[in-house]
Coordinates of N, CA and C in Angstrom, one line a residue:
M1 N 60.3 15.4 1.4 CA 60.1 13.9 1.4 C 61.4 13.2 1.1
N2 N 61.8 12.3 1.9 CA 63.1 11.5 1.7 C 62.8 10.4 0.7
L3 N 63.2 10.5 -0.5 CA 62.9 9.5 -1.5 C 63.8 8.3 -1.5
R4 N 65.1 8.5 -1.1 CA 66.0 7.4 -1.1 C 65.6 6.2 -0.4
P5 N 65.2 6.3 0.9 CA 64.7 5.1 1.6 C 63.5 4.4 0.9
L6 N 62.6 5.2 0.4 CA 61.5 4.7 -0.3 C 61.9 3.9 -1.6
L7 N 62.8 4.5 -2.3 CA 63.4 3.9 -3.5 C 64.0 2.5 -3.1
L8 N 64.8 2.5 -2.1 CA 65.5 1.3 -1.7 C 64.6 0.3 -1.2
S9 N 63.5 0.7 -0.5 CA 62.5 -0.3 0.0 C 61.8 -0.9 -1.1
L10 N 61.3 0.0 -2.1 CA 60.6 -0.5 -3.2 C 61.4 -1.5 -4.1
L11 N 62.7 -1.1 -4.2 CA 63.6 -1.9 -5.0 C 63.9 -3.2 -4.3
S12 N 64.0 -3.2 -3.0 CA 64.4 -4.5 -2.3 C 63.3 -5.5 -2.5
F13 N 62.0 -5.2 -2.3 CA 61.0 -6.2 -2.5 C 60.6 -6.4 -3.9
T14 N 60.9 -5.5 -4.8 CA 60.6 -5.8 -6.2 C 61.6 -6.8 -6.7
I15 N 62.8 -6.7 -6.4 CA 63.9 -7.6 -6.8 C 63.7 -9.0 -6.0
A16 N 63.4 -8.8 -4.7 CA 63.2 -10.1 -3.9 C 62.1 -10.9 -4.4
S17 N 61.1 -10.3 -5.0 CA 60.0 -11.2 -5.5 C 60.4 -12.0 -6.6
S18 N 61.5 -11.7 -7.3 CA 61.9 -12.6 -8.4 C 62.9 -13.6 -8.0
A19 N 63.3 -13.6 -6.7 CA 64.2 -14.6 -6.2 C 63.8 -14.9 -4.7
L20 N 62.7 -15.5 -4.5 CA 62.2 -15.7 -3.1 C 63.0 -16.7 -2.3
A21 N 62.9 -16.6 -1.0 CA 63.7 -17.5 -0.2 C 63.3 -18.9 -0.2
A22 N 64.2 -19.8 -0.1 CA 63.9 -21.3 0.0 C 63.8 -21.7 1.4
G23 N 63.2 -22.9 1.7 CA 63.2 -23.5 3.0 C 61.9 -23.3 3.6
P24 N 61.7 -23.8 4.9 CA 60.4 -23.8 5.5 C 60.0 -22.4 5.9
A25 N 58.8 -22.2 6.3 CA 58.3 -20.9 6.7 C 59.2 -20.3 7.8
P26 N 59.8 -19.1 7.6 CA 60.6 -18.5 8.6 C 59.8 -17.9 9.8
Q27 N 60.4 -17.8 10.9 CA 59.8 -17.2 12.1 C 59.5 -15.7 11.8
A28 N 60.5 -15.0 11.3 CA 60.3 -13.6 11.0 C 60.2 -13.4 9.4
T29 N 59.2 -12.7 9.0 CA 59.0 -12.6 7.5 C 59.5 -11.2 7.1
S30 N 59.9 -11.1 5.8 CA 60.3 -9.9 5.2 C 60.2 -10.1 3.7
P31 N 60.5 -9.0 2.9 CA 60.4 -9.3 1.4 C 61.3 -10.4 1.0
T32 N 62.5 -10.6 1.6 CA 63.4 -11.6 1.2 C 63.2 -12.9 1.9
Q33 N 62.4 -12.9 3.0 CA 62.0 -14.1 3.7 C 60.5 -14.2 3.8
P34 N 59.8 -14.5 2.7 CA 58.4 -14.6 2.8 C 57.9 -15.8 3.5
L35 N 56.6 -15.7 3.8 CA 56.0 -16.9 4.4 C 55.9 -18.0 3.4
G36 N 56.2 -19.2 3.9 CA 56.0 -20.4 3.0 C 57.3 -20.8 2.4
G37 N 58.1 -20.0 1.7 CA 59.3 -20.4 1.1 C 59.0 -21.5 0.1
K38 N 59.9 -22.4 -0.1 CA 59.6 -23.5 -1.1 C 59.0 -24.7 -0.3
V39 N 58.2 -25.4 -1.0 CA 57.6 -26.6 -0.4 C 58.2 -27.8 -1.0
A40 N 58.5 -28.8 -0.3 CA 59.2 -30.0 -0.8 C 58.4 -30.7 -1.9
D41 N 57.1 -30.8 -1.7 CA 56.3 -31.6 -2.7 C 55.0 -30.7 -3.0
T42 N 55.0 -30.2 -4.2 CA 53.8 -29.4 -4.5 C 52.9 -30.1 -5.5
K43 N 53.1 -31.4 -5.7 CA 52.2 -32.1 -6.6 C 50.8 -32.1 -6.1
A44 N 49.9 -32.0 -7.0 CA 48.5 -32.0 -6.7 C 48.0 -33.4 -6.2
V45 N 47.2 -33.4 -5.2 CA 46.6 -34.6 -4.7 C 45.1 -34.6 -5.2
P46 N 44.7 -35.7 -5.9 CA 43.3 -35.6 -6.5 C 42.3 -35.2 -5.4
G47 N 41.5 -34.3 -5.8 CA 40.4 -33.8 -4.9 C 40.8 -32.8 -3.9
Q48 N 42.2 -32.4 -3.9 CA 42.7 -31.5 -2.9 C 43.3 -30.3 -3.7
P49 N 43.3 -29.1 -3.1 CA 43.9 -27.9 -3.8 C 45.4 -28.1 -3.8
R50 N 46.1 -27.6 -4.8 CA 47.5 -27.8 -4.9 C 48.2 -26.8 -4.0
L51 N 49.1 -27.2 -3.2 CA 49.9 -26.4 -2.3 C 50.9 -25.6 -3.1
I52 N 50.8 -24.3 -3.1 CA 51.8 -23.5 -3.9 C 52.6 -22.5 -3.0
T53 N 53.7 -22.0 -3.5 CA 54.5 -21.1 -2.8 C 54.4 -19.7 -3.5
W54 N 54.8 -18.7 -2.8 CA 54.8 -17.3 -3.4 C 55.7 -17.3 -4.6
E55 N 56.8 -18.0 -4.5 CA 57.8 -18.0 -5.6 C 57.1 -18.5 -6.9
E56 N 56.2 -19.4 -6.9 CA 55.5 -19.9 -8.1 C 54.6 -18.8 -8.8
L57 N 54.3 -17.8 -8.0 CA 53.4 -16.7 -8.6 C 54.2 -15.8 -9.5
V58 N 55.5 -15.9 -9.4 CA 56.4 -15.0 -10.2 C 56.9 -15.7 -11.4
P59 N 56.7 -15.2 -12.7 CA 57.3 -15.9 -13.9 C 58.8 -15.9 -13.8
K60 N 59.3 -17.1 -14.1 CA 60.8 -17.3 -14.0 C 61.6 -16.3 -14.8
D61 N 61.1 -15.8 -15.9 CA 61.9 -14.9 -16.7 C 61.7 -13.4 -16.4
W62 N 61.0 -13.1 -15.3 CA 60.7 -11.7 -15.0 C 61.9 -11.1 -14.3
D63 N 62.5 -10.0 -14.8 CA 63.6 -9.3 -14.2 C 63.2 -7.8 -13.8
P64 N 62.7 -7.6 -12.6 CA 62.3 -6.2 -12.3 C 63.5 -5.3 -12.1
G65 N 64.7 -5.9 -11.9 CA 65.9 -5.0 -11.7 C 66.5 -4.4 -12.9
K66 N 66.0 -4.9 -14.1 CA 66.6 -4.4 -15.4 C 66.4 -2.8 -15.5
E67 N 65.4 -2.3 -14.9 CA 65.2 -0.8 -14.9 C 66.2 -0.1 -14.2
L68 N 67.0 -0.7 -13.3 CA 68.0 0.0 -12.5 C 69.4 -0.3 -12.9
K69 N 69.6 -1.1 -14.0 CA 71.0 -1.4 -14.4 C 71.7 -0.1 -14.8
G70 N 72.9 0.1 -14.2 CA 73.7 1.3 -14.5 C 73.3 2.5 -13.7
I71 N 72.4 2.4 -12.7 CA 72.0 3.6 -11.9 C 72.6 3.4 -10.6
D72 N 73.4 4.5 -10.1 CA 74.0 4.5 -8.8 C 73.0 5.3 -7.9
L73 N 72.3 4.6 -7.0 CA 71.3 5.2 -6.2 C 72.0 6.2 -5.1
S74 N 73.2 5.9 -4.8 CA 73.9 6.7 -3.8 C 74.2 8.1 -4.3
K75 N 74.1 8.3 -5.6 CA 74.4 9.6 -6.2 C 73.1 10.4 -6.4
L76 N 72.0 9.8 -6.1 CA 70.7 10.6 -6.2 C 70.3 11.1 -4.8
D77 N 70.0 12.4 -4.8 CA 69.4 13.0 -3.6 C 67.9 13.4 -3.9
D78 N 67.2 13.8 -2.9 CA 65.8 14.0 -3.0 C 65.4 15.1 -4.0
S79 N 66.4 16.1 -4.1 CA 66.1 17.2 -5.0 C 66.3 16.9 -6.5
D80 N 66.9 15.7 -6.7 CA 67.2 15.3 -8.1 C 66.0 14.8 -8.8
P81 N 65.5 15.4 -9.9 CA 64.3 15.0 -10.5 C 64.4 13.5 -11.0
R82 N 65.6 13.0 -11.2 CA 65.7 11.6 -11.6 C 65.3 10.6 -10.5
A83 N 65.4 11.1 -9.2 CA 65.0 10.2 -8.1 C 63.5 10.0 -8.2
N84 N 62.7 11.1 -8.4 CA 61.2 10.9 -8.5 C 60.8 10.2 -9.7
E85 N 61.5 10.4 -10.8 CA 61.2 9.6 -12.1 C 61.5 8.1 -11.8
L86 N 62.6 7.8 -11.2 CA 62.9 6.4 -10.9 C 61.9 5.8 -10.0
L87 N 61.5 6.5 -9.0 CA 60.4 6.0 -8.0 C 59.1 5.7 -8.8
M88 N 58.7 6.6 -9.7 CA 57.5 6.4 -10.5 C 57.7 5.2 -11.4
K89 N 58.9 5.0 -12.0 CA 59.1 3.9 -12.9 C 59.1 2.6 -12.1
L90 N 59.7 2.6 -10.9 CA 59.7 1.3 -10.1 C 58.3 1.0 -9.7
Q91 N 57.5 2.0 -9.3 CA 56.1 1.7 -8.9 C 55.3 1.2 -10.1
E92 N 55.6 1.7 -11.3 CA 54.9 1.2 -12.5 C 55.3 -0.3 -12.7
V93 N 56.6 -0.6 -12.6 CA 57.1 -2.0 -12.8 C 56.4 -2.9 -11.8
S94 N 56.3 -2.4 -10.5 CA 55.7 -3.2 -9.5 C 54.2 -3.4 -9.7
N95 N 53.5 -2.4 -10.1 CA 52.1 -2.5 -10.3 C 51.7 -3.4 -11.5
N96 N 52.6 -3.4 -12.5 CA 52.4 -4.2 -13.7 C 53.2 -5.5 -13.7
A97 N 53.6 -6.0 -12.6 CA 54.4 -7.2 -12.5 C 53.6 -8.3 -13.1
P98 N 54.2 -9.1 -14.0 CA 53.5 -10.2 -14.7 C 53.1 -11.4 -13.8
T99 N 52.1 -12.0 -14.1 CA 51.6 -13.2 -13.4 C 52.0 -14.5 -14.1
N100 N 51.8 -15.6 -13.4 CA 52.2 -16.9 -14.0 C 50.9 -17.5 -14.6
P101 N 50.8 -17.5 -15.9 CA 49.6 -18.0 -16.6 C 49.3 -19.5 -16.3
A102 N 50.3 -20.2 -16.0 CA 50.1 -21.7 -15.7 C 49.2 -21.9 -14.5
L103 N 49.1 -20.9 -13.6 CA 48.3 -21.1 -12.4 C 46.9 -20.6 -12.6
N104 N 46.5 -20.0 -13.7 CA 45.2 -19.5 -13.9 C 44.2 -20.7 -13.9
G105 N 43.2 -20.6 -13.0 CA 42.1 -21.6 -12.9 C 42.5 -22.8 -12.1
V106 N 43.6 -22.8 -11.4 CA 44.1 -23.9 -10.6 C 43.5 -23.7 -9.2
E107 N 43.1 -24.9 -8.6 CA 42.6 -24.9 -7.2 C 43.9 -24.9 -6.4
V108 N 44.1 -23.9 -5.5 CA 45.4 -23.8 -4.8 C 45.2 -23.6 -3.3
K109 N 46.3 -23.8 -2.5 CA 46.3 -23.5 -1.1 C 47.6 -22.8 -0.9
I110 N 47.5 -21.6 -0.2 CA 48.7 -20.8 0.0 C 48.6 -20.1 1.4
P111 N 49.7 -19.9 2.1 CA 49.7 -19.2 3.3 C 50.0 -17.7 3.1
G112 N 49.6 -16.8 4.0 CA 49.9 -15.4 3.8 C 49.3 -14.6 5.0
F113 N 49.5 -13.3 4.8 CA 49.0 -12.3 5.8 C 47.8 -11.5 5.3
I114 N 46.9 -11.3 6.1 CA 45.6 -10.6 5.7 C 45.8 -9.1 5.8
V115 N 45.4 -8.4 4.7 CA 45.2 -6.9 4.6 C 43.8 -6.7 4.3
P116 N 42.9 -6.4 5.3 CA 41.5 -6.2 5.1 C 41.2 -5.1 4.1
L117 N 40.2 -5.4 3.3 CA 39.6 -4.3 2.4 C 38.2 -4.0 2.8
E118 N 37.4 -5.0 3.1 CA 36.0 -4.9 3.5 C 35.7 -5.7 4.7
E119 N 34.9 -5.2 5.6 CA 34.4 -5.9 6.8 C 32.9 -5.8 6.9
N120 N 32.3 -6.8 7.5 CA 30.9 -6.7 7.8 C 30.6 -7.5 9.1
K121 N 30.1 -6.8 10.1 CA 29.8 -7.4 11.4 C 30.9 -8.2 12.0
G122 N 32.1 -7.6 12.0 CA 33.3 -8.2 12.6 C 34.0 -9.2 11.8
E123 N 33.5 -9.5 10.6 CA 34.1 -10.5 9.7 C 34.7 -9.8 8.5
V124 N 35.9 -10.3 8.1 CA 36.5 -9.8 6.8 C 35.8 -10.5 5.6
T125 N 35.3 -9.7 4.7 CA 34.6 -10.2 3.6 C 35.4 -10.0 2.3
E126 N 36.4 -9.3 2.3 CA 37.3 -9.1 1.2 C 38.7 -8.6 1.7
F127 N 39.8 -9.2 1.2 CA 41.1 -8.8 1.7 C 42.2 -9.1 0.7
L128 N 43.3 -8.5 0.9 CA 44.5 -8.9 0.1 C 45.3 -9.9 0.9
L129 N 45.9 -10.9 0.3 CA 46.8 -11.8 0.9 C 48.2 -11.5 0.4
V130 N 49.1 -11.3 1.4 CA 50.5 -10.9 1.1 C 51.5 -11.8 1.8
P131 N 52.7 -11.9 1.2 CA 53.7 -12.9 1.7 C 54.4 -12.6 3.0
Y132 N 54.4 -11.3 3.4 CA 55.2 -11.0 4.6 C 54.5 -9.9 5.5
F133 N 54.9 -9.9 6.7 CA 54.2 -9.0 7.7 C 54.5 -7.6 7.4
G134 N 53.5 -6.8 7.4 CA 53.6 -5.3 7.2 C 53.4 -4.9 5.8
A135 N 53.4 -5.8 4.8 CA 53.2 -5.4 3.4 C 51.9 -4.7 3.2
C136 N 51.9 -3.6 2.5 CA 50.8 -2.8 2.1 C 50.3 -1.9 3.3
I137 N 50.8 -2.2 4.5 CA 50.3 -1.4 5.7 C 51.5 -0.5 6.2
H138 N 52.6 -1.2 6.5 CA 53.8 -0.4 7.1 C 54.8 -0.2 6.0
T139 N 54.7 -0.7 4.9 CA 55.6 -0.5 3.8 C 54.9 -0.4 2.5
P140 N 55.6 0.1 1.4 CA 54.9 0.1 0.1 C 54.5 -1.3 -0.2
P141 N 53.4 -1.4 -1.1 CA 53.0 -2.8 -1.4 C 54.0 -3.6 -2.2
P142 N 54.0 -4.9 -2.1 CA 54.9 -5.7 -3.0 C 54.4 -5.6 -4.4
P143 N 55.2 -6.2 -5.3 CA 54.7 -6.3 -6.7 C 53.4 -7.0 -6.9
A144 N 52.7 -6.6 -7.9 CA 51.3 -7.2 -8.1 C 51.3 -8.7 -8.2
N145 N 52.4 -9.3 -8.6 CA 52.4 -10.8 -8.7 C 52.7 -11.4 -7.3
Q146 N 52.7 -10.6 -6.3 CA 52.9 -11.0 -4.9 C 51.7 -10.6 -4.0
I147 N 50.6 -10.2 -4.6 CA 49.4 -9.8 -3.9 C 48.2 -10.6 -4.5
L148 N 47.4 -11.2 -3.6 CA 46.2 -11.9 -4.1 C 45.0 -11.2 -3.5
H149 N 44.1 -10.9 -4.4 CA 42.8 -10.3 -4.0 C 41.8 -11.4 -3.6
V150 N 41.4 -11.5 -2.3 CA 40.7 -12.7 -1.9 C 39.3 -12.3 -1.5
R151 N 38.3 -13.1 -2.0 CA 36.9 -12.9 -1.6 C 36.4 -14.3 -1.1
P152 N 36.4 -14.4 0.3 CA 36.0 -15.6 0.9 C 34.5 -15.9 0.6
K153 N 34.1 -17.1 0.5 CA 32.7 -17.5 0.3 C 31.9 -17.1 1.5
Q154 N 32.6 -17.2 2.7 CA 31.9 -16.8 4.0 C 32.9 -15.8 4.6
G155 N 32.3 -14.8 5.4 CA 33.2 -13.9 6.1 C 34.1 -14.6 7.1
A156 N 35.3 -14.1 7.2 CA 36.3 -14.7 8.1 C 36.6 -13.8 9.3
K157 N 36.7 -14.4 10.5 CA 36.9 -13.7 11.7 C 38.4 -13.5 11.9
F158 N 39.0 -12.7 11.1 CA 40.5 -12.4 11.3 C 40.7 -10.9 11.3
R159 N 41.9 -10.5 11.7 CA 42.2 -9.1 11.7 C 43.4 -8.8 10.8
A160 N 43.8 -7.6 10.6 CA 44.9 -7.2 9.8 C 46.2 -7.9 10.3
M161 N 46.9 -8.5 9.3 CA 48.2 -9.1 9.5 C 48.1 -10.5 10.2
D162 N 46.8 -11.0 10.4 CA 46.7 -12.4 10.9 C 47.2 -13.3 9.8
T163 N 47.8 -14.4 10.2 CA 48.4 -15.3 9.2 C 47.4 -16.5 9.0
V164 N 47.1 -16.7 7.7 CA 46.1 -17.7 7.4 C 46.5 -18.6 6.2
W165 N 45.8 -19.7 6.0 CA 45.9 -20.5 4.8 C 44.6 -20.2 4.0
V166 N 44.8 -19.9 2.7 CA 43.7 -19.6 1.8 C 43.6 -20.7 0.8
S167 N 42.4 -21.3 0.6 CA 42.2 -22.3 -0.5 C 41.1 -21.9 -1.4
G168 N 41.3 -22.1 -2.7 CA 40.3 -21.8 -3.7 C 40.9 -21.7 -5.1
K169 N 40.0 -21.3 -6.0 CA 40.5 -21.2 -7.4 C 41.2 -19.9 -7.7
L170 N 42.4 -20.0 -8.2 CA 43.2 -18.8 -8.5 C 43.0 -18.4 -9.9
Q171 N 42.8 -17.0 -10.0 CA 42.6 -16.4 -11.4 C 43.7 -15.3 -11.6
T172 N 44.2 -15.2 -12.8 CA 45.1 -14.2 -13.1 C 44.3 -12.9 -13.5
V173 N 43.8 -12.2 -12.5 CA 42.9 -11.1 -12.7 C 43.6 -9.9 -11.9
R174 N 43.8 -8.8 -12.5 CA 44.4 -7.6 -11.9 C 43.3 -6.8 -11.3
N175 N 43.6 -6.3 -10.0 CA 42.7 -5.4 -9.3 C 43.5 -4.3 -8.6
D176 N 43.0 -3.1 -8.7 CA 43.6 -2.0 -8.1 C 42.8 -1.6 -6.9
S177 N 43.4 -1.7 -5.7 CA 42.7 -1.3 -4.4 C 43.5 -0.2 -3.8
M178 N 42.9 0.4 -2.7 CA 43.6 1.5 -2.0 C 44.9 1.0 -1.3
M179 N 45.0 -0.3 -1.1 CA 46.2 -0.9 -0.5 C 47.2 -1.4 -1.4
G180 N 46.9 -1.5 -2.7 CA 47.9 -2.1 -3.6 C 47.2 -2.7 -4.8
V181 N 48.0 -2.9 -5.9 CA 47.5 -3.6 -7.1 C 47.8 -5.1 -7.0
S182 N 46.8 -5.9 -7.1 CA 46.9 -7.4 -7.0 C 46.9 -7.9 -8.5
G183 N 47.8 -8.9 -8.7 CA 47.8 -9.6 -10.0 C 47.0 -10.8 -10.1
Y184 N 46.5 -11.3 -8.9 CA 45.7 -12.5 -8.8 C 44.5 -12.3 -8.0
Q185 N 43.5 -13.1 -8.3 CA 42.2 -13.1 -7.5 C 41.9 -14.5 -7.1
I186 N 41.3 -14.7 -5.9 CA 41.0 -16.0 -5.5 C 39.6 -16.0 -4.8
A187 N 38.7 -16.8 -5.3 CA 37.4 -17.0 -4.6 C 37.7 -18.1 -3.6
A188 N 37.8 -17.7 -2.3 CA 38.3 -18.7 -1.3 C 37.2 -19.6 -0.8
D189 N 37.4 -20.9 -1.0 CA 36.5 -21.9 -0.4 C 36.7 -21.9 1.1
S190 N 38.0 -21.7 1.6 CA 38.2 -21.7 3.0 C 39.4 -20.7 3.3
V191 N 39.3 -20.1 4.5 CA 40.3 -19.2 5.1 C 40.5 -19.7 6.5
T192 N 41.6 -20.4 6.8 CA 41.9 -21.0 8.1 C 43.1 -20.4 8.8
K193 N 43.2 -20.5 10.1 CA 44.4 -20.0 10.8 C 45.6 -20.8 10.4
Y194 N 46.7 -20.0 10.2 CA 48.0 -20.6 9.8 C 48.5 -21.4 11.0
S195 N 48.9 -22.7 10.7 CA 49.4 -23.5 11.8 C 50.9 -23.9 11.5
G196 N 51.4 -23.5 10.3 CA 52.7 -23.9 10.0 C 52.7 -25.2 9.1
S197 N 51.5 -25.8 9.1 CA 51.4 -27.0 8.3 C 50.3 -26.9 7.3
P198 N 50.4 -27.3 6.1 CA 49.4 -27.2 5.1 C 48.2 -28.1 5.3
K199 N 48.3 -29.0 6.3 CA 47.2 -30.0 6.5 C 46.2 -29.3 7.4
P200 N 44.9 -29.5 7.2 CA 43.8 -28.9 7.9 C 43.8 -29.3 9.4

């Protein structure tokens, strides 16, 4: 097994989650160019969910890269036991990524990509929401503070990697699924097709 690309991939979006991209939603998403970016005005409107960005889910003081300070990845090969140890350490850092307690219990609206967990009669009844295309499916999962475990009040007719707006009460609840560890949970009042605009 070639560990170096996996280490670099895990490292890139672990570090990227602590410094997410600014600006409007990009056409192509990646760990460093997540959906949504920064929003000009995230003030709550009475009676409406607060529009949040993926960046807000990450505590400002979290430094996932501190585990790698002083390590030269180019000097590690697959047979080096330190490579596997480092991979396990990075996965642990990612799975235990801290959440933002200020968002606990807040009614929010956030865009993202669907990773289905449960389906019933062609509708997704439980899914993970992730900030960039391919997360949890084509790549290792992002850090836990970049994964939302979503349970819509009604089944949603979407497929894997469809882009949606999710609205509902956000909770800082950790959940371990076969697709990744989520640091947040949301009981979704609505799941709607992403249009590029937060307005319904």
